[in-house]
Amino acid sequence: SHPPRRLCILKGIYPHEPKHKKKVNKGSTAPRTFYLLKDIKFLLHEPIVNKFREYKVFVRKLRKAYGKSEWSTVDRLKDNKPSYKLDHIVKERYPTFVDALRDLDDALSMCFLFSTFPRTGKCHVQTIQLCRRLAVEFMNYVIASRSLRKVFLSIKGIYYQAEVLGQPVTWITPYTFAHDHPTDVDYRVMATFTEFYTTLLGFVNFRLYQSLNLVYPPKIDSQTDAELKPAEGTEYAMDSESYLEKLSALSASLARVLAPAHEDEMEMDEFPVEGETAEQMDARKQEQEALEKHKKLFEGLRFFLNREVPREPLAFVIRCFGGQVSWDKSLCIGATYDVTDPSITHHIVDRPRVEPQVVGRYYLQPQWVFDSVNAKLCLPVADYFPGVLLPPHLSPFVTEQEGDYIPPEKLKLLAMQRGENPDDESEEEDEEEEEEEDDDKEEEEDESEKEEEMKLKKMEEQKTQSNKALPVKVTAGKVRLEDKQRLEQEQQSEEKRLAIMMMKKREKYLYKKIMFGKKRKVREANKLAAKRKAHDTAVKEEKKKSKKARRA
Amino acid sequence: SPHSSSLRPLQDIRNTVGNIPMEWYQDFPHIGYNLDGKKIYKPIRNKDELDMFLEKMENPEYWRTVQDKMTGADIKLTDEQVELVHRLQRGQFGDVHFNPYEPAVDFFTHEVMIHPVTNRPADKRSFIPSLIEKEKVSKLVHAIKMGWIKPRKPKDDTPTYYDLWAHEDPNSILGRHKMHVPAPKMKLPGHEESYNPPPEYLLSEEEKLAWEQQEPAERKLNFVPQQYRCLRAVPAYPRFIHERFERCLDLYLCPRQRKMRVNVDPEDLIPKLPKPQDLQPFPTTQALIYRGHSSLVRCLSVSPSGQWLVSGSDDGTVRFWEVCTARCMKTLPVGGVVKSVAWNPNPTVCLVAVGVEQSVLLVNPCLGDKLLYGATDQLLESYVAPEEERVQPVQWVTATAEQHGKGVRLLVQHSKAVKQVTWHGKGDYFASVVSDNSNMQVLIHQTSKRWSQNPFRKSKGLVQCVLFHPIRPYFFVATQRYVRVYNLLKQELTKKLMTNCKWVSSMAIHPGGDNIICGSYDSKLAWFDLDLSTRPYQLLRHHKKALRSVAFHKRYPLFASASDDGTVIVCHGMVYNDLLQNPLLVPVKVLKGHTPTLDLGVLAVLFHPTQPWVFSSGADGTVRLYT
């Protein structure tokens, strides 16, 4: 029989794959799941089991009272509803804080998902509110610590990767749309997981806030709070209600327990690790510097988000890298400046064209922000103007190894990161555009080109004629050398083949498997490259055709 | 019911069973009791479906006929009753004269009246505080004072957090955590998951179709890559909750196991063998092709001097070649498929045994030194028939004059077709294998005495080939799966080698005599060290198809195997005199040249007795020399 589900989830008990499946399964090979006997015994000693029993009794009593319409009893029972805490389980499952951080991915993804659920049905409103609160707290921590590293807009949702105390933490948030709740999903399982995850995340948040000397539960810095207040006036009913919203606006900095003592500017003492060469140390130092630079990517930039742009992810990302961000006052609480503010440097827009453009600021599509974060530098803005066909958005999580297919955009980006700025393709494109602008000039140029071609042809003909005139034939002299090399290569390959013949059966199998995997990888890379080439040629031809059509 | 009673006051057959389910009387002939206590019998109903239908069609009153459940009788409803039914169906009152819309009279209004509704004076108890209540309250007060009842506290649902890891003690970590297998993290997304991926990651139409036809579990991607112009156009992902849910299920239902990822450089797997160059000499290139046969060449043999080569073919000829020039010196038509040829290993004798159909021909090819082949003829003619005629399993026949002219000297006529002929090292004895199923499969012949004998009393299976030990008096007999080693002097079985093959095709012995190799039709080559064990020291699976022939070199540490895949593989097989050192087997060359015809490749392989050269004959009718 299966062990109790809720207990297994909370205690993190999972089945094990036995070493000798047949031995354990009494000789049968039928698929079965096996738990360690120790694990199940361990479940029995859990004090929370008694709490679960109490809860079961409570539910039974409550049902009875409802059935008898004894409302006073119902009230009394509800007041004395047994509650339980999962603190000790969290501590037991994650004996150290780093353990908890390592397992934070699923907790964050789940909390972010639950915080987007509607407040009706599916699960308790309290759970949803708690999830939202914890998610907002975590985002505020990431902003305060500037620990966000990578962002990725996928078709599933938005992936974020932060480096929290040296541990990479990745989570995904769905796009903000109403959920089409599936019927083949057991929400009770998800709710049990969420119950544990909220507890875990709460404690993790507390510790994280403590590590940054921030007040927990988070408080908006009184200075910024005061700045925010007059802007809103009396639009919101209660301070307590709007507090979470103000926090979730992500535009205000948080209050600290101690005044910030300029930790950021404090220089780290250098402790040379033994056995480390000067080069390695230099590399480390450079890496550190690059990281610092990355953290201050948007420092000094002022963004304004148009209302069609997803506000929360953008505000989160921009604030994580030191930028200032605002939006329309009617869109959300927490707007700090207006559209008309002349100091705005970047205006994020997601519509085909913007009519009244203000001089002195870039109008950009939101992808620019994400791409810049992933590239660790502010990318050239020209590709991201409103209405322009965007360059592909690449995943920052892919690190291509040797032999993998690397899309040309990535190559370009890598070159840009190395500092090789001028890329030929874009220039060519620019030239083409220029050409398109004034057709007359181009035609002239074309004619001149044709003339040149003719000249060249003539020259070639002359050359060939002169060649024919010579009586001596030239024979290649290096053929033999090449042959030698080839021979050597052939010999080596034959040696290898012979050696492979002598391999043991098992090793041969392994070898063939590895080689098959390698070949498949190469095949896939080649396929992608071919596809890209075909696509590029198709695009070019289309361009040419349209050009011709225009000319005609 | 009152209506039915009023209808039939005269014959009162009211049923008095009361308000009970009438099914209780289902199995009885009666349906209850009348007022007199007599049984009321069910009216006889013998109408079948057809009668019912006819009545329905013909009886104009059918629609108003109703069966009384209490008595089982049919009742025709009157007009009034029908009217009543209609009214009830319409939701109206049964009584025609009832008026549901009588004018309402308000007795109580919201206005305060000057007169009380009742004139009763107020009770005294309404002016006196209640004693019972006082008692109850005092009890509660007492309970609160005594601390039995605590005032209700408003409950705070918000969980409180604190620094859970304030006292982290790495030593207090339970042993459980050491064997804990952390859940693997979710796979990070690649370029193809982007909302605006590079165009090469989008699926083409065929790929999309293929994706749809795949089982969801088999798909490499669990989504179809898609491209959106701008972020505004990206919709919600419909399977988001599903994926989180599946992750949850994985976390608590999937068995976890630590798997060691094989992180081996494939180059490390290749065994380090001595370089073929260091193991020279061995044949590397095709030097000569001996053309002449018109059909497959099944067998080869080379003279002990290494000057002459003899080959037997399916076209019914035996050809003699000069090795160095590839010139066909002599063609001997024998009128049948030549299964086996063997040159006498004695260098002082010039004699070739040829197995054709049911006989073994002893041929003097008359090649080389005239003295030598003359001496051979003399040797054969010096035979004096014994005085007593002995019973022999075969017939020894001297060749006719015509045959003698061609070179044939003696004919040994067997009763069945001959498969193989092989000489003893000294050159006097030879053995022949006959395709038979009896104990007569193997015969040993003595040329000088023209005397044959059958060494075995019992058949041990289909004999594939036989072999004499080069030095000691041992005799090897290969059946389909085993190789038996007999001691000819003691006349007993000394060893039985398990080949681990399905069907042995050929066998060769190392000139040292301690190692033999067996080729088999299941493309394996087994190397036996006779001193080591009766199982193969090594099984080599170099060929892709059935092995046809194997051979050892007499001087160099080389052996070769010929296979149906058209290749000859030459291997270095060093045998050390030191008994502790195992033989070293290294393949050194794959020789290609023969074109496989009729699914047959190379049929015979043979080394030159002195040079590191190898001959091979194939199904394409050629013999080739590799040097």
PDB file of N, CA, C and O in Angstrom, chain A residues 212-244:
ATOM      1  N   LEU A 212      20.945  41.147   4.864  1.00  0.00           N
ATOM      2  CA  LEU A 212      21.156  42.470   4.260  1.00  0.00           C
ATOM      3  C   LEU A 212      20.844  43.596   5.231  1.00  0.00           C
ATOM      4  O   LEU A 212      20.763  44.747   4.847  1.00  0.00           O
ATOM      5  N   ASN A 213      20.587  43.231   6.500  1.00  0.00           N
ATOM      6  CA  ASN A 213      20.211  44.224   7.507  1.00  0.00           C
ATOM      7  C   ASN A 213      18.914  44.939   7.164  1.00  0.00           C
ATOM      8  O   ASN A 213      18.739  46.105   7.482  1.00  0.00           O
ATOM      9  N   LEU A 214      18.030  44.240   6.514  1.00  0.00           N
ATOM     10  CA  LEU A 214      16.740  44.842   6.178  1.00  0.00           C
ATOM     11  C   LEU A 214      15.728  44.436   7.233  1.00  0.00           C
ATOM     12  O   LEU A 214      15.879  43.410   7.889  1.00  0.00           O
ATOM     13  N   VAL A 215      14.690  45.266   7.363  1.00  0.00           N
ATOM     14  CA  VAL A 215      13.642  44.959   8.330  1.00  0.00           C
ATOM     15  C   VAL A 215      12.757  43.876   7.754  1.00  0.00           C
ATOM     16  O   VAL A 215      12.413  43.904   6.580  1.00  0.00           O
ATOM     17  N   TYR A 216      12.425  42.914   8.594  1.00  0.00           N
ATOM     18  CA  TYR A 216      11.466  41.905   8.156  1.00  0.00           C
ATOM     19  C   TYR A 216      10.351  41.843   9.165  1.00  0.00           C
ATOM     20  O   TYR A 216      10.610  41.775  10.340  1.00  0.00           O
ATOM     21  N   PRO A 217       9.076  41.799   8.778  1.00  0.00           N
ATOM     22  CA  PRO A 217       8.553  41.940   7.418  1.00  0.00           C
ATOM     23  C   PRO A 217       8.940  43.269   6.792  1.00  0.00           C
ATOM     24  O   PRO A 217       9.083  44.251   7.511  1.00  0.00           O
ATOM     25  N   PRO A 218       9.127  43.309   5.494  1.00  0.00           N
ATOM     26  CA  PRO A 218       9.719  44.482   4.845  1.00  0.00           C
ATOM     27  C   PRO A 218       8.914  45.757   5.067  1.00  0.00           C
ATOM     28  O   PRO A 218       7.697  45.725   5.121  1.00  0.00           O
ATOM     29  N   LYS A 219       9.643  46.801   5.251  1.00  0.00           N
ATOM     30  CA  LYS A 219       9.009  48.121   5.372  1.00  0.00           C
ATOM     31  C   LYS A 219       9.617  49.018   4.317  1.00  0.00           C
ATOM     32  O   LYS A 219      10.827  48.959   4.066  1.00  0.00           O
ATOM     33  N   ILE A 220       8.761  49.816   3.741  1.00  0.00           N
ATOM     34  CA  ILE A 220       9.276  50.756   2.752  1.00  0.00           C
ATOM     35  C   ILE A 220      10.046  51.837   3.486  1.00  0.00           C
ATOM     36  O   ILE A 220       9.652  52.287   4.559  1.00  0.00           O
ATOM     37  N   ASP A 221      11.135  52.208   2.940  1.00  0.00           N
ATOM     38  CA  ASP A 221      11.969  53.247   3.519  1.00  0.00           C
ATOM     39  C   ASP A 221      11.115  54.477   3.773  1.00  0.00           C
ATOM     40  O   ASP A 221      10.370  54.930   2.910  1.00  0.00           O
ATOM     41  N   SER A 222      11.219  55.029   4.990  1.00  0.00           N
ATOM     42  CA  SER A 222      10.300  56.104   5.391  1.00  0.00           C
ATOM     43  C   SER A 222      10.440  57.316   4.478  1.00  0.00           C
ATOM     44  O   SER A 222       9.479  58.010   4.179  1.00  0.00           O
ATOM     45  N   GLN A 223      11.651  57.516   4.022  1.00  0.00           N
ATOM     46  CA  GLN A 223      11.892  58.668   3.159  1.00  0.00           C
ATOM     47  C   GLN A 223      11.107  58.536   1.855  1.00  0.00           C
ATOM     48  O   GLN A 223      10.350  59.418   1.460  1.00  0.00           O
ATOM     49  N   THR A 224      11.270  57.367   1.229  1.00  0.00           N
ATOM     50  CA  THR A 224      10.562  57.171  -0.028  1.00  0.00           C
ATOM     51  C   THR A 224       9.070  57.065   0.209  1.00  0.00           C
ATOM     52  O   THR A 224       8.269  57.452  -0.642  1.00  0.00           O
ATOM     53  N   ASP A 225       8.711  56.510   1.372  1.00  0.00           N
ATOM     54  CA  ASP A 225       7.296  56.403   1.702  1.00  0.00           C
ATOM     55  C   ASP A 225       6.658  57.782   1.695  1.00  0.00           C
ATOM     56  O   ASP A 225       5.584  58.003   1.142  1.00  0.00           O
ATOM     57  N   ALA A 226       7.355  58.704   2.330  1.00  0.00           N
ATOM     58  CA  ALA A 226       6.845  60.071   2.386  1.00  0.00           C
ATOM     59  C   ALA A 226       6.732  60.667   0.985  1.00  0.00           C
ATOM     60  O   ALA A 226       5.778  61.370   0.666  1.00  0.00           O
ATOM     61  N   GLU A 227       7.685  60.317   0.146  1.00  0.00           N
ATOM     62  CA  GLU A 227       7.636  60.837  -1.224  1.00  0.00           C
ATOM     63  C   GLU A 227       6.427  60.298  -1.969  1.00  0.00           C
ATOM     64  O   GLU A 227       5.811  60.980  -2.772  1.00  0.00           O
ATOM     65  N   LEU A 228       6.139  59.025  -1.667  1.00  0.00           N
ATOM     66  CA  LEU A 228       5.051  58.374  -2.394  1.00  0.00           C
ATOM     67  C   LEU A 228       3.694  58.928  -1.996  1.00  0.00           C
ATOM     68  O   LEU A 228       2.792  59.004  -2.799  1.00  0.00           O
ATOM     69  N   LYS A 229       3.561  59.283  -0.735  1.00  0.00           N
ATOM     70  CA  LYS A 229       2.239  59.566  -0.186  1.00  0.00           C
ATOM     71  C   LYS A 229       1.478  60.677  -0.883  1.00  0.00           C
ATOM     72  O   LYS A 229       0.353  60.460  -1.324  1.00  0.00           O
ATOM     73  N   PRO A 230       2.060  61.842  -1.000  1.00  0.00           N
ATOM     74  CA  PRO A 230       1.279  62.943  -1.570  1.00  0.00           C
ATOM     75  C   PRO A 230       0.802  62.648  -2.986  1.00  0.00           C
ATOM     76  O   PRO A 230      -0.251  63.132  -3.397  1.00  0.00           O
ATOM     77  N   ALA A 231       1.527  61.826  -3.691  1.00  0.00           N
ATOM     78  CA  ALA A 231       1.150  61.542  -5.069  1.00  0.00           C
ATOM     79  C   ALA A 231      -0.197  60.822  -5.124  1.00  0.00           C
ATOM     80  O   ALA A 231      -0.982  61.021  -6.039  1.00  0.00           O
ATOM     81  N   GLU A 232      -0.426  59.966  -4.119  1.00  0.00           N
ATOM     82  CA  GLU A 232      -1.639  59.158  -4.199  1.00  0.00           C
ATOM     83  C   GLU A 232      -2.865  59.853  -3.632  1.00  0.00           C
ATOM     84  O   GLU A 232      -3.970  59.635  -4.088  1.00  0.00           O
ATOM     85  N   GLY A 233      -2.606  60.648  -2.614  1.00  0.00           N
ATOM     86  CA  GLY A 233      -3.732  61.327  -2.004  1.00  0.00           C
ATOM     87  C   GLY A 233      -4.634  60.342  -1.290  1.00  0.00           C
ATOM     88  O   GLY A 233      -4.166  59.473  -0.568  1.00  0.00           O
ATOM     89  N   THR A 234      -5.904  60.413  -1.556  1.00  0.00           N
ATOM     90  CA  THR A 234      -6.847  59.573  -0.818  1.00  0.00           C
ATOM     91  C   THR A 234      -7.468  58.516  -1.721  1.00  0.00           C
ATOM     92  O   THR A 234      -8.560  58.041  -1.477  1.00  0.00           O
ATOM     93  N   GLU A 235      -6.760  58.165  -2.750  1.00  0.00           N
ATOM     94  CA  GLU A 235      -7.355  57.209  -3.685  1.00  0.00           C
ATOM     95  C   GLU A 235      -7.516  55.829  -3.064  1.00  0.00           C
ATOM     96  O   GLU A 235      -8.394  55.079  -3.421  1.00  0.00           O
ATOM     97  N   TYR A 236      -6.613  55.458  -2.182  1.00  0.00           N
ATOM     98  CA  TYR A 236      -6.678  54.125  -1.592  1.00  0.00           C
ATOM     99  C   TYR A 236      -7.299  54.201  -0.219  1.00  0.00           C
ATOM    100  O   TYR A 236      -7.079  55.145   0.528  1.00  0.00           O
ATOM    101  N   ALA A 237      -8.063  53.136   0.096  1.00  0.00           N
ATOM    102  CA  ALA A 237      -8.884  53.183   1.289  1.00  0.00           C
ATOM    103  C   ALA A 237      -8.040  53.155   2.559  1.00  0.00           C
ATOM    104  O   ALA A 237      -8.110  54.045   3.380  1.00  0.00           O
ATOM    105  N   MET A 238      -7.232  52.113   2.709  1.00  0.00           N
ATOM    106  CA  MET A 238      -6.532  51.964   3.969  1.00  0.00           C
ATOM    107  C   MET A 238      -5.047  51.779   3.717  1.00  0.00           C
ATOM    108  O   MET A 238      -4.645  51.167   2.739  1.00  0.00           O
ATOM    109  N   ASP A 239      -4.281  52.258   4.671  1.00  0.00           N
ATOM    110  CA  ASP A 239      -2.841  52.106   4.547  1.00  0.00           C
ATOM    111  C   ASP A 239      -2.437  50.638   4.578  1.00  0.00           C
ATOM    112  O   ASP A 239      -1.596  50.186   3.817  1.00  0.00           O
ATOM    113  N   SER A 240      -3.083  49.915   5.519  1.00  0.00           N
ATOM    114  CA  SER A 240      -2.695  48.515   5.684  1.00  0.00           C
ATOM    115  C   SER A 240      -2.978  47.726   4.412  1.00  0.00           C
ATOM    116  O   SER A 240      -2.247  46.799   4.068  1.00  0.00           O
ATOM    117  N   GLU A 241      -4.040  48.077   3.739  1.00  0.00           N
ATOM    118  CA  GLU A 241      -4.393  47.323   2.525  1.00  0.00           C
ATOM    119  C   GLU A 241      -3.432  47.637   1.388  1.00  0.00           C
ATOM    120  O   GLU A 241      -3.043  46.765   0.636  1.00  0.00           O
ATOM    121  N   SER A 242      -3.101  48.918   1.288  1.00  0.00           N
ATOM    122  CA  SER A 242      -2.285  49.300   0.143  1.00  0.00           C
ATOM    123  C   SER A 242      -0.817  48.988   0.358  1.00  0.00           C
ATOM    124  O   SER A 242      -0.005  49.157  -0.523  1.00  0.00           O
ATOM    125  N   TYR A 243      -0.482  48.506   1.571  1.00  0.00           N
ATOM    126  CA  TYR A 243       0.924  48.334   1.880  1.00  0.00           C
ATOM    127  C   TYR A 243       1.592  47.284   0.999  1.00  0.00           C
ATOM    128  O   TYR A 243       2.640  47.518   0.397  1.00  0.00           O
ATOM    129  N   LEU A 244       0.903  46.125   0.908  1.00  0.00           N
ATOM    130  CA  LEU A 244       1.452  45.044   0.088  1.00  0.00           C
ATOM    131  C   LEU A 244       1.543  45.487  -1.372  1.00  0.00           C
ATOM    132  O   LEU A 244       2.487  45.176  -2.083  1.00  0.00           O
TER     133      LEU A 244
END
